[in-house]
CSV table of N, CA and C in Angstrom, one decimal:
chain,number,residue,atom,x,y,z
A,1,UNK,N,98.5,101.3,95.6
A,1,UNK,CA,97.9,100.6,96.7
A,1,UNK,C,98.1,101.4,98.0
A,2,UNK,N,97.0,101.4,98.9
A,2,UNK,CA,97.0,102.1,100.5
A,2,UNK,C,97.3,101.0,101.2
A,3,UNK,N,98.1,101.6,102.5
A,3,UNK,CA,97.8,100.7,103.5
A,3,UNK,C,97.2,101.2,104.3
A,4,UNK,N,96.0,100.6,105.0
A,4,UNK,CA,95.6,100.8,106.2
A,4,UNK,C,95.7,100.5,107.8
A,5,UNK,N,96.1,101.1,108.7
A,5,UNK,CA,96.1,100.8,110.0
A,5,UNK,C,95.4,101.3,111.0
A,6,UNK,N,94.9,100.6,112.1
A,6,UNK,CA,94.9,100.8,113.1
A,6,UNK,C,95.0,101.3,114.1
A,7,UNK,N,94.8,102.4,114.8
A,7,UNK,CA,95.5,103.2,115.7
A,7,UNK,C,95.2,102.6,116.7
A,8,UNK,N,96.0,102.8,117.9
A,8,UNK,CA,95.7,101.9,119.5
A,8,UNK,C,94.0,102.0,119.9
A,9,UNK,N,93.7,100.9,120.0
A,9,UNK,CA,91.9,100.7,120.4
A,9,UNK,C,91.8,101.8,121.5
A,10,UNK,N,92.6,101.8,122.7
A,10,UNK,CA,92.1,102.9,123.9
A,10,UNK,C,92.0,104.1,122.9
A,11,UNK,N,92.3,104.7,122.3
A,11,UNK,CA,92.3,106.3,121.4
A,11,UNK,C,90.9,106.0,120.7
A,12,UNK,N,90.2,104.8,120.3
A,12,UNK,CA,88.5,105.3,119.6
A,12,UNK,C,89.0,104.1,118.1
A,13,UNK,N,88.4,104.6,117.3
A,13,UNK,CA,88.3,104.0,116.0
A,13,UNK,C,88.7,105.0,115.1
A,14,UNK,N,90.0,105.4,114.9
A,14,UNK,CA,90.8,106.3,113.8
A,14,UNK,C,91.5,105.1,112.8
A,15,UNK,N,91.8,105.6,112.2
A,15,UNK,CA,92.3,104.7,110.8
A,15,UNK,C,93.7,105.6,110.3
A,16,UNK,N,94.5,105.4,110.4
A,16,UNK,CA,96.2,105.5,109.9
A,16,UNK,C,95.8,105.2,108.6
A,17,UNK,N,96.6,106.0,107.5
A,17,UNK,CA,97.0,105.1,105.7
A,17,UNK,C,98.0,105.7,105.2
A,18,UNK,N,98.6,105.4,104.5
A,18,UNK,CA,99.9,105.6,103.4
A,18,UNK,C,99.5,104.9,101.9
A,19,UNK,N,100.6,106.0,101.3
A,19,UNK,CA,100.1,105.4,100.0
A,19,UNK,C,102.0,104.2,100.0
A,20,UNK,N,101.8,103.2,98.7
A,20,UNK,CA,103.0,102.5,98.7
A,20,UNK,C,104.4,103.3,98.2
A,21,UNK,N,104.4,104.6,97.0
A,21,UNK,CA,105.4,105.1,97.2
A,21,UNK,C,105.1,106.4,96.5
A,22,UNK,N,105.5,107.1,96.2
A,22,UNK,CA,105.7,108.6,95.6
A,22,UNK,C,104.2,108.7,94.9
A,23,UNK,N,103.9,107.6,93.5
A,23,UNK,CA,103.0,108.5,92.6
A,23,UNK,C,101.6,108.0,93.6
A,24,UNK,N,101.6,106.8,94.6
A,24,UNK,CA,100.6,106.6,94.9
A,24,UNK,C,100.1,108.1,96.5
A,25,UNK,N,101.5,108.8,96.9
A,25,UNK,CA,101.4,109.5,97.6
A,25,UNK,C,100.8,110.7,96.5
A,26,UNK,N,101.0,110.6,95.6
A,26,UNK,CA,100.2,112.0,94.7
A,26,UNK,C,98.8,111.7,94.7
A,27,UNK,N,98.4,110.7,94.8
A,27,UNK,CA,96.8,110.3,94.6
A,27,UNK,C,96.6,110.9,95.7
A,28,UNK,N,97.2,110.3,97.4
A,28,UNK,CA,96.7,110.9,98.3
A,28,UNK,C,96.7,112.0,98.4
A,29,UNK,N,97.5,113.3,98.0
A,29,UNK,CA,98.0,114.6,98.1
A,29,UNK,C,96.5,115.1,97.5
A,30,UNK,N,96.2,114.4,96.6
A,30,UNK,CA,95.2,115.3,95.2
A,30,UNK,C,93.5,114.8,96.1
A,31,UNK,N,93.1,113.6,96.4
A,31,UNK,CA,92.0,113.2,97.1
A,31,UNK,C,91.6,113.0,98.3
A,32,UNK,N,92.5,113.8,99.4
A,32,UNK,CA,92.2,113.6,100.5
A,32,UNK,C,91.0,114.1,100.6
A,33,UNK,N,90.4,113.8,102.0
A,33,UNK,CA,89.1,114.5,103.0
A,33,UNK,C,89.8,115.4,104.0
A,34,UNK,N,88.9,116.8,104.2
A,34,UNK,CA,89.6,117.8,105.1
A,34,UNK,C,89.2,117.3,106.5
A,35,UNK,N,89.1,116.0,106.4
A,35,UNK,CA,89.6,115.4,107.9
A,35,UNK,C,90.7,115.0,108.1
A,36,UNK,N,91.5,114.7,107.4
A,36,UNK,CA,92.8,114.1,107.5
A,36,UNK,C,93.9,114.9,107.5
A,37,UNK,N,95.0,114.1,108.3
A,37,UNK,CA,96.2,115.0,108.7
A,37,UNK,C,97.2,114.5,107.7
A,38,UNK,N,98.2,115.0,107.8
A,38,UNK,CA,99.2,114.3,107.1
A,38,UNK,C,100.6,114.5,108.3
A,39,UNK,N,101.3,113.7,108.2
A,39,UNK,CA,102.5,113.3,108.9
A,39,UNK,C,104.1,113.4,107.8
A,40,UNK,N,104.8,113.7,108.1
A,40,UNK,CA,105.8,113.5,107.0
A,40,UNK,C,107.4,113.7,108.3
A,41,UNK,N,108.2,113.0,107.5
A,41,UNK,CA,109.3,113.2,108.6
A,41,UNK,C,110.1,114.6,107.8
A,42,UNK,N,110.5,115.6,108.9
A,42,UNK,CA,111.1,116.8,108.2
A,42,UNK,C,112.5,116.4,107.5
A,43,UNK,N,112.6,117.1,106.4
A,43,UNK,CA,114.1,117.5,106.0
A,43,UNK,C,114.5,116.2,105.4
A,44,UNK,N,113.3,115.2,105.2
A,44,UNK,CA,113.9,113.7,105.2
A,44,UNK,C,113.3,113.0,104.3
A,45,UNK,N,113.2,112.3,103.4
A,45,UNK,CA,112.5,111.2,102.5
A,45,UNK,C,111.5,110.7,103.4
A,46,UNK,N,110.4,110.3,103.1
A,46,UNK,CA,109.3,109.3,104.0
A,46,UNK,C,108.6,109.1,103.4
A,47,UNK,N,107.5,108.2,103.9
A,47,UNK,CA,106.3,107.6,103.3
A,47,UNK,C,105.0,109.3,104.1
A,48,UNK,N,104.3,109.0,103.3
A,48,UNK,CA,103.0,110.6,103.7
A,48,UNK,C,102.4,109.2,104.3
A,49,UNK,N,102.2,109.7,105.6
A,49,UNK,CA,100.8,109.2,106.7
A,49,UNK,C,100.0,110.0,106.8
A,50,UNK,N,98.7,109.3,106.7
A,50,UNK,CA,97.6,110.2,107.3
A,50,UNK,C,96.9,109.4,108.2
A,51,UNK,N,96.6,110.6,109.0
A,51,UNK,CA,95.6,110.2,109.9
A,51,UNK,C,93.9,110.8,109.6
A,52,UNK,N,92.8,110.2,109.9
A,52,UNK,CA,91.3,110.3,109.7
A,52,UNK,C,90.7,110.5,110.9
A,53,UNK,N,91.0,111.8,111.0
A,53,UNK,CA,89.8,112.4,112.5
A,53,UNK,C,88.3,112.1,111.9
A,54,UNK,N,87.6,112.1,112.8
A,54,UNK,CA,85.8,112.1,112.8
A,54,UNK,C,85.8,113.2,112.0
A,55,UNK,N,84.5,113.8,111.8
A,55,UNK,CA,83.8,114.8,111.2
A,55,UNK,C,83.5,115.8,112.4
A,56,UNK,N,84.4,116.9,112.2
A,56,UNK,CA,84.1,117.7,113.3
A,56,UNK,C,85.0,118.4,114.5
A,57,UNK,N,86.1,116.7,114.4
A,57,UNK,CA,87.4,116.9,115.1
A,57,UNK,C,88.5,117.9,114.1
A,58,UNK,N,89.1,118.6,114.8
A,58,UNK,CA,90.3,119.4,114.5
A,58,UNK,C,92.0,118.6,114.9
A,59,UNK,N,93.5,119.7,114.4
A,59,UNK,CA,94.2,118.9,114.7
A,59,UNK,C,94.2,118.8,116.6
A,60,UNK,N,93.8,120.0,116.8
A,60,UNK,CA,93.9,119.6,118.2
A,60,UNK,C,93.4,118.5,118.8
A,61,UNK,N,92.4,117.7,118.5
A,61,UNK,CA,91.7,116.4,118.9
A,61,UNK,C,92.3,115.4,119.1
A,62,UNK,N,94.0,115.6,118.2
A,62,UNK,CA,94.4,114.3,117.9
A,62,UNK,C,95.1,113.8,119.9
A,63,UNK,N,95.1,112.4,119.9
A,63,UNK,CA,95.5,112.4,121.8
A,63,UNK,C,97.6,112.2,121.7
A,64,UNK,N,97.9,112.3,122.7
A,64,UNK,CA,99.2,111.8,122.8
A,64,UNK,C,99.5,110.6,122.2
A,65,UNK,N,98.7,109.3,122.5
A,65,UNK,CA,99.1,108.2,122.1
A,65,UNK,C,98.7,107.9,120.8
A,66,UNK,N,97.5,108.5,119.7
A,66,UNK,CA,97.7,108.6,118.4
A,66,UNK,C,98.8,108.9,118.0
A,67,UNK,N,99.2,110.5,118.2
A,67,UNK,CA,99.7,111.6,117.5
A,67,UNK,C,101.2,110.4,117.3
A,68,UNK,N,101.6,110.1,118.5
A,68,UNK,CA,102.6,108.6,118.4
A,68,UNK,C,102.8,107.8,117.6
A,69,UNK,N,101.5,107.3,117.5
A,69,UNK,CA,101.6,106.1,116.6
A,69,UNK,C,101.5,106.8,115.3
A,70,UNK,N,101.1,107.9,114.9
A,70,UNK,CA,101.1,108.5,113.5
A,70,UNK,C,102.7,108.8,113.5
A,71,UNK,N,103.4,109.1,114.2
A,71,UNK,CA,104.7,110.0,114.2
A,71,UNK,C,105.7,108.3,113.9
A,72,UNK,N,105.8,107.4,114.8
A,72,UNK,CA,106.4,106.4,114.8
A,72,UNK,C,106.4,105.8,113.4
A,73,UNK,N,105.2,105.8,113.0
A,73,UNK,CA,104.9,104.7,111.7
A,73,UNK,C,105.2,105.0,110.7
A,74,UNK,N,105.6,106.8,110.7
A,74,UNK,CA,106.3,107.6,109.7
A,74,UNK,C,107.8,107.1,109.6
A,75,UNK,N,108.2,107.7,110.7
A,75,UNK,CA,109.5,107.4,111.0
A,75,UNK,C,110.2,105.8,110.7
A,76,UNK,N,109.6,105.2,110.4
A,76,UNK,CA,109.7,103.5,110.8
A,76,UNK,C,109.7,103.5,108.8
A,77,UNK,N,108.9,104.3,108.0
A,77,UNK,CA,108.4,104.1,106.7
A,77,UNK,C,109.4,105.3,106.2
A,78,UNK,N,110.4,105.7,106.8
A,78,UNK,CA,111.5,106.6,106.2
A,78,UNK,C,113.1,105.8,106.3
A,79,UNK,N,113.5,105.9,105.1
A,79,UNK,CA,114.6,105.0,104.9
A,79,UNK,C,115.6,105.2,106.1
A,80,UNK,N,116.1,106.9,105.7
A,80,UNK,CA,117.1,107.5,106.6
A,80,UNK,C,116.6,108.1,108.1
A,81,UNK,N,115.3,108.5,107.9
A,81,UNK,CA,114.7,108.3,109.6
A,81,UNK,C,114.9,107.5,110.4
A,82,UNK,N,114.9,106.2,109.8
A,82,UNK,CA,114.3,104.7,110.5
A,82,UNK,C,115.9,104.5,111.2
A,83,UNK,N,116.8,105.1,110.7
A,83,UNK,CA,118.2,104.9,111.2
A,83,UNK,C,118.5,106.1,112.6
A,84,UNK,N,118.4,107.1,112.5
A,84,UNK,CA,118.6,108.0,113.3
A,84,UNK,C,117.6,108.1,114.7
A,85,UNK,N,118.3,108.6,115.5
A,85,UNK,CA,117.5,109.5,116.7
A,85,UNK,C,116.9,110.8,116.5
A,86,UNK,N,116.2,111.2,117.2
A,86,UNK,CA,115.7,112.3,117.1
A,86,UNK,C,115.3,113.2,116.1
A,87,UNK,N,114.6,112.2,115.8
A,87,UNK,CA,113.7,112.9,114.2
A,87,UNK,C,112.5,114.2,114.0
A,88,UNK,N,112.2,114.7,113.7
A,88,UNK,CA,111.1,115.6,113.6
A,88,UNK,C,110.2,115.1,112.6
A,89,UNK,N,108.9,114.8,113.1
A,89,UNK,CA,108.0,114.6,112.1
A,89,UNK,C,107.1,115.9,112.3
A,90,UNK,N,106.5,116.1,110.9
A,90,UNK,CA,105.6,117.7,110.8
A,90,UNK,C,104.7,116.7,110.2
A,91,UNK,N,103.4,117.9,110.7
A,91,UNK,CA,102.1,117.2,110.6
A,91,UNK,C,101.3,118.3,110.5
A,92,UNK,N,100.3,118.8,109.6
A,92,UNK,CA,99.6,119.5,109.0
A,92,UNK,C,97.7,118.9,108.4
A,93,UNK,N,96.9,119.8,108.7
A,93,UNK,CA,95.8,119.4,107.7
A,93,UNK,C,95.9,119.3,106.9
A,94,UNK,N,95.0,117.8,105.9
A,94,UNK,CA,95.5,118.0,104.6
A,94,UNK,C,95.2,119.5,103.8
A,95,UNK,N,94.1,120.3,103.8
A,95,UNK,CA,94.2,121.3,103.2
A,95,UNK,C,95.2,122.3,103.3
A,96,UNK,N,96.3,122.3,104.4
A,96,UNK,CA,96.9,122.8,103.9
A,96,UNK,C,98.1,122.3,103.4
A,97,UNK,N,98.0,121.6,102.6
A,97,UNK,CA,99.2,120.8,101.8
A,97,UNK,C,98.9,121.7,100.4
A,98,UNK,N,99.9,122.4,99.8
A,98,UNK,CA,100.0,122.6,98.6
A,98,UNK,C,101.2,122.4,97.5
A,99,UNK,N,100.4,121.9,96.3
A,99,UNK,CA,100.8,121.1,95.4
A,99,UNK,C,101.1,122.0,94.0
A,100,UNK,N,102.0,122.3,93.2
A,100,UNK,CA,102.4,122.8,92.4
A,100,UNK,C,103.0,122.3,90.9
A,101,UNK,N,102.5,122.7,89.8
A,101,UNK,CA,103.0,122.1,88.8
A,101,UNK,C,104.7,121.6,88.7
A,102,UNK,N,105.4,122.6,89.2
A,102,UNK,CA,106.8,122.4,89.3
A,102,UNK,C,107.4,121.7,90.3
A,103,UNK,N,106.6,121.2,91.1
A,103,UNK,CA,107.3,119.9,92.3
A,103,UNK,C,107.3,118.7,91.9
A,104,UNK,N,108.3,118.0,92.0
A,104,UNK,CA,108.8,116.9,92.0
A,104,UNK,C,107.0,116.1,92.3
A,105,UNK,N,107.1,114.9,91.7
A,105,UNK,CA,106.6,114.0,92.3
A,105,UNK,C,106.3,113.4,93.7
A,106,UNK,N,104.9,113.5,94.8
A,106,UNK,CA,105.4,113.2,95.8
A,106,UNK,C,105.6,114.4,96.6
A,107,UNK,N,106.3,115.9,95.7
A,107,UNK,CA,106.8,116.6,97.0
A,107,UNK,C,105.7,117.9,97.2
A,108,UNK,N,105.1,118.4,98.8
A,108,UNK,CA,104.3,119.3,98.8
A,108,UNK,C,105.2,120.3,99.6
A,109,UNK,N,104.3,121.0,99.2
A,109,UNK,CA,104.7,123.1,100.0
A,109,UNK,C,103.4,123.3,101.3
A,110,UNK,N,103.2,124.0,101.6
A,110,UNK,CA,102.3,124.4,102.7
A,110,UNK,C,101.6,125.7,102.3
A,111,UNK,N,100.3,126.1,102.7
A,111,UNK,CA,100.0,127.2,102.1
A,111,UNK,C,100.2,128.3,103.1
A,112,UNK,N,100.3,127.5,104.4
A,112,UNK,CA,100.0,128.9,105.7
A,112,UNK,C,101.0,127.2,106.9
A,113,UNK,N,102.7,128.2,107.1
A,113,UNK,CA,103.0,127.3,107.1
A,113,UNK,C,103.2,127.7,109.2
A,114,UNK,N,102.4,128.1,109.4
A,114,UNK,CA,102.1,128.7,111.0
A,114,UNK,C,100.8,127.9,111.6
A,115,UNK,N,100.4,126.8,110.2
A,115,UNK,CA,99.5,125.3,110.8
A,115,UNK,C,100.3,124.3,110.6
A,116,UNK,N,101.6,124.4,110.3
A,116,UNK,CA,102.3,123.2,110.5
A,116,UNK,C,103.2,123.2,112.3
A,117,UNK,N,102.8,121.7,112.4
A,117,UNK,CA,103.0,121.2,113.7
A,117,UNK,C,104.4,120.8,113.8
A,118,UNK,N,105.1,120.5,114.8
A,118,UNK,CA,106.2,119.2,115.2
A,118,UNK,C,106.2,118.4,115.8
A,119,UNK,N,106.5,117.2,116.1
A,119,UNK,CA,106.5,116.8,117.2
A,119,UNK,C,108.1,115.4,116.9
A,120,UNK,N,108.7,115.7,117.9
A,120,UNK,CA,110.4,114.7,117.6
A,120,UNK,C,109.6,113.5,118.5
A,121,UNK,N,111.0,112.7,117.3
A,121,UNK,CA,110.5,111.3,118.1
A,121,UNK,C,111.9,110.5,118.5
A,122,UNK,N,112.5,110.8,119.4
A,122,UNK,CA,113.5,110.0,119.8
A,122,UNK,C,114.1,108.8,119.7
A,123,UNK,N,113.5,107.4,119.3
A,123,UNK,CA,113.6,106.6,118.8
A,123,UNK,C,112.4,106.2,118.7
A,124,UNK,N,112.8,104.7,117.7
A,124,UNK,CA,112.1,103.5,117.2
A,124,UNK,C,111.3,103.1,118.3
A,125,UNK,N,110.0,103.1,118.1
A,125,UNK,CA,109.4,101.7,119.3
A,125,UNK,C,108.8,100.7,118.8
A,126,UNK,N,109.8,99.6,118.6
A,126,UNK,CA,109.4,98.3,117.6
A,126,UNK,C,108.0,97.7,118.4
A,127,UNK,N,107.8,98.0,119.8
A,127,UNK,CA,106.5,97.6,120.2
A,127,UNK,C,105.3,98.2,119.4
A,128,UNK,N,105.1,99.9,119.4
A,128,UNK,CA,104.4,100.0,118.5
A,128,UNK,C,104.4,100.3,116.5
A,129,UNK,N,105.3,100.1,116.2
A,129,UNK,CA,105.4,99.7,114.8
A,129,UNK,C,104.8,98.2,114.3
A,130,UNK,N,104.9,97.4,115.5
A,130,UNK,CA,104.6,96.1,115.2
A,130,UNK,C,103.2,96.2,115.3
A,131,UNK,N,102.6,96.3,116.7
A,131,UNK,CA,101.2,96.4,116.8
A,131,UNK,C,100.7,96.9,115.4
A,132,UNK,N,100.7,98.4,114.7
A,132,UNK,CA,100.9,99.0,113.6
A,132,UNK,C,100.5,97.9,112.6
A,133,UNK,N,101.6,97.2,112.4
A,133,UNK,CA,102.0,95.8,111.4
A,133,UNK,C,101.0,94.8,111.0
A,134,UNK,N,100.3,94.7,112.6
A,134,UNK,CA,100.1,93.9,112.6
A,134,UNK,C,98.1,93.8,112.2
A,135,UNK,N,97.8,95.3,111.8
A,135,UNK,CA,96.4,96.0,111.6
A,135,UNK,C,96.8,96.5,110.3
A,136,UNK,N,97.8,96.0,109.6
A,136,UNK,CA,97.5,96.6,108.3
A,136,UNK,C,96.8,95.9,107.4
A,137,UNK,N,96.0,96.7,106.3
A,137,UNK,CA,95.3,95.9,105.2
A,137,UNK,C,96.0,96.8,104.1
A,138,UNK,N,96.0,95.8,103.0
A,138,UNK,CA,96.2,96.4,101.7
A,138,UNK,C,94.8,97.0,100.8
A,139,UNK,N,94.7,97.8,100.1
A,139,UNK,CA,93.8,98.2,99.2
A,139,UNK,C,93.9,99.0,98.3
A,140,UNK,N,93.6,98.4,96.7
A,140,UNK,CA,93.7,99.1,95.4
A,140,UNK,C,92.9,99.5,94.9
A,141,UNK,N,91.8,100.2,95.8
A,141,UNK,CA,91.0,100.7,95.4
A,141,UNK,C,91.4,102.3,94.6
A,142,UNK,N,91.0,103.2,94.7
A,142,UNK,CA,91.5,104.5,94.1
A,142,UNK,C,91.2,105.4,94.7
A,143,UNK,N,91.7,106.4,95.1
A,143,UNK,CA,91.6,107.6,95.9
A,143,UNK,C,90.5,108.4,95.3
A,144,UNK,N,90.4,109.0,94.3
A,144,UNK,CA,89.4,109.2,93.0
A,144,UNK,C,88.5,108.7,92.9
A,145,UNK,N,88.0,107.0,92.8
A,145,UNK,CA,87.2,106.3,93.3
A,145,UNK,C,86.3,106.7,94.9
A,146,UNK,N,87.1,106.9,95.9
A,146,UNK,CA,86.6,107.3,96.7
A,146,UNK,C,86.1,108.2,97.1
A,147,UNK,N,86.7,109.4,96.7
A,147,UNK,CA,86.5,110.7,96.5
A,147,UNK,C,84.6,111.3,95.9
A,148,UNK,N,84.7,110.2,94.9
A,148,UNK,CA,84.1,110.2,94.1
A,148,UNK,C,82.0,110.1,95.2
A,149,UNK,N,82.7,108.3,95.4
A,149,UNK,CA,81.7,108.1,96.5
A,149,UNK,C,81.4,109.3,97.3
A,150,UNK,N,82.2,109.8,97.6
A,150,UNK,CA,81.9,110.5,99.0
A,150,UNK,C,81.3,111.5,98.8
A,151,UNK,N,81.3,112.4,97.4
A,151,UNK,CA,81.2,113.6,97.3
A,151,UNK,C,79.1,113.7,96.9
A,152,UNK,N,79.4,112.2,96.3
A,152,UNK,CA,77.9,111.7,95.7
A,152,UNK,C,77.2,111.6,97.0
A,153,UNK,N,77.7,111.0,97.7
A,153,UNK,CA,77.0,110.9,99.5
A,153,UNK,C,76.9,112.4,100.4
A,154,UNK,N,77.6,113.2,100.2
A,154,UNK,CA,77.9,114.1,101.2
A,154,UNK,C,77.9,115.9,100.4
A,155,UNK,N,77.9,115.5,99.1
A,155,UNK,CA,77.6,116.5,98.6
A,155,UNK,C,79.2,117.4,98.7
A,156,UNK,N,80.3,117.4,98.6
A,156,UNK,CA,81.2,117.9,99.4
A,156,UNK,C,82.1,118.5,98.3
A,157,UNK,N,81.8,118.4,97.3
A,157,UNK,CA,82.3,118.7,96.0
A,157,UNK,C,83.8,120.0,96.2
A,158,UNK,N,83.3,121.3,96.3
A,158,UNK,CA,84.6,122.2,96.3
A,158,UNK,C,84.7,122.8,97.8
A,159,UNK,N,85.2,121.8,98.9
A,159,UNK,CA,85.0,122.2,99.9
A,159,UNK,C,86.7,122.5,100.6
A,160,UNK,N,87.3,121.8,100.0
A,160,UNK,CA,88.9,122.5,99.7
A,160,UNK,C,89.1,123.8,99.5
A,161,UNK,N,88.4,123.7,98.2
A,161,UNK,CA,88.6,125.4,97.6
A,161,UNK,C,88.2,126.3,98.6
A,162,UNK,N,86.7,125.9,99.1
A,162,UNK,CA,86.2,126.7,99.6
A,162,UNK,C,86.9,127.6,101.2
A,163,UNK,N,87.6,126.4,101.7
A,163,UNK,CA,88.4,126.0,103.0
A,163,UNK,C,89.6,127.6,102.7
A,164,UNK,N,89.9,127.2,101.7
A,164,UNK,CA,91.4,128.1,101.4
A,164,UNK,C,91.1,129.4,100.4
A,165,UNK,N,89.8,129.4,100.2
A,165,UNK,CA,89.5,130.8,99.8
A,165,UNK,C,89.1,131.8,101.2
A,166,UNK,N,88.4,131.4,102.1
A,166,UNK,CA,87.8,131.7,102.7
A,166,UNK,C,89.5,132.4,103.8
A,167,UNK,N,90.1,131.1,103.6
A,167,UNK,CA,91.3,132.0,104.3
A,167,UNK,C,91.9,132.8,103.7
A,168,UNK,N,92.1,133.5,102.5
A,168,UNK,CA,92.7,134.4,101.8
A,168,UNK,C,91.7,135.1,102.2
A,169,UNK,N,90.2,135.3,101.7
A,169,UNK,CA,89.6,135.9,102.0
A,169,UNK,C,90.1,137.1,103.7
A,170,UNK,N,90.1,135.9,105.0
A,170,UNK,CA,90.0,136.7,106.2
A,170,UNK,C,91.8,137.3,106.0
A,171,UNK,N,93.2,136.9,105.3
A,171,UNK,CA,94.2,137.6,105.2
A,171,UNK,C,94.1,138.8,105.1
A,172,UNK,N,92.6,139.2,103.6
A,172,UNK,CA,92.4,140.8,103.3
A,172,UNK,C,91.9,140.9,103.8
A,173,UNK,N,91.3,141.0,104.9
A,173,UNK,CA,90.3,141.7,105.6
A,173,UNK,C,91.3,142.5,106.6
């Protein structure tokens, strides 16, 4: 199951999601869109957030008061985060999330890890975790399923590969 959220109305129409725990975070690891970010709290157990830029937007695009609500709702969805101050959450395109036969369930590596971001979050802000709460929907539909749709609409088929070839590619050059 995903959950979906709501990011603050002033920021546009972005959409927050998580999967419910580890194998449903492998669905999302395996079927994202190279619009989506991923959020994870460092060094720490968490739930994987993603955020869904438009078509076109980069991570730069994302505003202060997203990047927030993506960082908080992490932190809030991590057992031992949710207790502590001053957490670090890392946040990366999904493409560059890499997944390896030998990892744990749930756990990703990076491929180029000089596109991974930071950003600490000092504490809890139960004002926006609630707001958050309070825009979630559930859905079991399937990441694969979706995938699926989209690729049939948009034609988008190996556009991952293509993403991370292309960067090895300009390494050799």
């Amino acid at each position: 199951m995903v959950f979906y959220f709501k990011a603050r109305p002033e920021a546009g129409d972005y959409t927050i999601f998580m999967g419910l725990d580890k194998y449903e975070n492998e669905e999302l690891i395996k079927y994202g869109f190279p619009e989506d970010i991923w959020f994870h709290v460092d060094k720490m157990s968490s739930a994987h957030v993603y955020l869904r830029l438009r078509k076109g937007q980069t991570i730069d695009d994302i505003s202060e008061g997203v990047l927030e609500d993506c960082a908080q709702l992490v932190k809030a969805n991590s057992i031992q985060g949710n207790k502590v101050n001053n957490v670090d959450i890392v946040y990366t395109p999904w493409q560059n999330l890499k997944k390896t036969a030998s990892m744990d369930v749930g756990q990703v590596g990076f491929y180029n890890s000089k596109m991974v971001r930071t950003v600490r979050v000092e504490k809890r802000i139960n004002e926006i975790v609630n707001r958050l709460n309070r825009t979630k929907l559930n859905e079991r539909q399937s990441m694969q399923l979706k995938e699926q749709r989209r690729n049939s609409i948009s034609g988008r088929r190996n556009e991952k590969k293509s993403w991370r070839g292309s960067k090895r590619r300009n390494k050799l050059n």
